[in-house]
PDB file of C-alpha atoms in Angstrom:
ATOM      1  CA  MET A 281     -82.649  81.618  67.457  1.00  0.00           C
ATOM      2  CA  GLY A 282     -79.521  83.368  70.275  1.00  0.00           C
ATOM      3  CA  VAL A 283     -82.593  83.244  72.629  1.00  0.00           C
ATOM      4  CA  LEU A 284     -83.290  79.404  72.707  1.00  0.00           C
ATOM      5  CA  VAL A 285     -79.632  78.427  72.911  1.00  0.00           C
ATOM      6  CA  TRP A 286     -79.611  81.299  76.456  1.00  0.00           C
ATOM      7  CA  LEU A 287     -82.850  79.377  77.723  1.00  0.00           C
ATOM      8  CA  LEU A 288     -81.006  75.339  76.585  1.00  0.00           C
ATOM      9  CA  ILE A 289     -78.467  76.457  78.939  1.00  0.00           C
ATOM     10  CA  PRO A 290     -80.290  76.206  82.336  1.00  0.00           C
ATOM     11  CA  LEU A 291     -82.424  73.644  81.279  1.00  0.00           C
ATOM     12  CA  VAL A 292     -79.457  71.176  80.808  1.00  0.00           C
ATOM     13  CA  ALA A 293     -77.263  72.445  83.668  1.00  0.00           C
ATOM     14  CA  ALA A 294     -81.178  70.612  85.764  1.00  0.00           C
ATOM     15  CA  VAL A 295     -80.716  67.896  83.305  1.00  0.00           C
ATOM     16  CA  GLY A 296     -77.278  67.544  84.645  1.00  0.00           C
ATOM     17  CA  GLY A 297     -77.376  68.464  88.184  1.00  0.00           C
ATOM     18  CA  GLY A 298     -80.219  65.876  88.245  1.00  0.00           C
ATOM     19  CA  LEU A 299     -78.928  63.098  87.008  1.00  0.00           C
ATOM     20  CA  TRP A 300     -75.328  63.647  88.816  1.00  0.00           C
ATOM     21  CA  GLY A 301     -77.497  64.050  91.881  1.00  0.00           C
ATOM     22  CA  SER A 302     -78.986  60.204  91.214  1.00  0.00           C
ATOM     23  CA  TRP A 303     -75.754  59.291  90.760  1.00  0.00           C
ATOM     24  CA  ALA A 304     -73.849  60.513  94.069  1.00  0.00           C
ATOM     25  CA  ASN A 305     -77.245  59.224  95.881  1.00  0.00           C
ATOM     26  CA  ARG A 306     -76.982  55.363  94.532  1.00  0.00           C
ATOM     27  CA  THR A 307     -74.248  54.312  97.409  1.00  0.00           C
ATOM     28  CA  ARG A 308     -76.507  55.455 100.188  1.00  0.00           C
ATOM     29  CA  LYS A 309     -78.018  52.433 102.368  1.00  0.00           C
ATOM     30  CA  VAL A 310     -80.698  54.019 104.981  1.00  0.00           C
ATOM     31  CA  ARG A 311     -79.683  53.770 108.146  1.00  0.00           C
ATOM     32  CA  GLY A 312     -81.121  54.087 111.355  1.00  0.00           C
ATOM     33  CA  ASP A 313     -80.828  56.990 114.277  1.00  0.00           C
ATOM     34  CA  GLY A 314     -78.926  53.927 115.959  1.00  0.00           C
ATOM     35  CA  PRO A 315     -75.092  55.578 115.893  1.00  0.00           C
ATOM     36  CA  GLU A 316     -76.714  58.675 116.292  1.00  0.00           C
ATOM     37  CA  LEU A 317     -78.310  57.743 119.444  1.00  0.00           C
ATOM     38  CA  ASP A 318     -75.594  56.396 121.039  1.00  0.00           C
ATOM     39  CA  GLY A 319     -72.876  58.666 119.982  1.00  0.00           C
ATOM     40  CA  TYR A 320     -75.607  61.366 122.006  1.00  0.00           C
ATOM     41  CA  ALA A 321     -75.977  58.508 125.016  1.00  0.00           C
ATOM     42  CA  ARG A 322     -72.025  58.468 125.462  1.00  0.00           C
ATOM     43  CA  PHE A 323     -71.704  62.116 125.413  1.00  0.00           C
ATOM     44  CA  ARG A 324     -74.187  63.177 127.730  1.00  0.00           C
ATOM     45  CA  GLU A 325     -72.703  60.492 129.915  1.00  0.00           C
ATOM     46  CA  ALA A 326     -69.538  61.746 129.915  1.00  0.00           C
ATOM     47  CA  MET A 327     -70.646  65.324 130.575  1.00  0.00           C
ATOM     48  CA  GLU A 328     -72.381  64.138 134.176  1.00  0.00           C
ATOM     49  CA  LYS A 329     -69.584  62.858 134.931  1.00  0.00           C
ATOM     50  CA  PRO A 330     -68.015  64.759 137.661  1.00  0.00           C
ATOM     51  CA  ARG A 331     -64.584  66.300 136.187  1.00  0.00           C
ATOM     52  CA  SER A 332     -61.789  65.569 138.965  1.00  0.00           C
ATOM     53  CA  GLY A 333     -60.069  68.554 140.382  1.00  0.00           C
ATOM     54  CA  ALA A 334     -63.334  70.975 139.859  1.00  0.00           C
ATOM     55  CA  ARG A 335     -63.919  73.198 142.639  1.00  0.00           C
ATOM     56  CA  GLY A 336     -67.509  74.150 143.857  1.00  0.00           C
ATOM     57  CA  ALA A 337     -67.712  77.714 142.743  1.00  0.00           C
TER      58      ALA A 337
END
């Protein structure tokens, strides 16, 4: 009987984890890559700008 109790612990943990995961994911909205691509474009523009006071190496 003790073995069954020990086997139930991971089962209960897995079910609890699944329930928590579905609850935590309930408010996530699907969004596209737009914000990430916009940020990357701004990053590239900033990196391509010549630095003021930079000397040729």
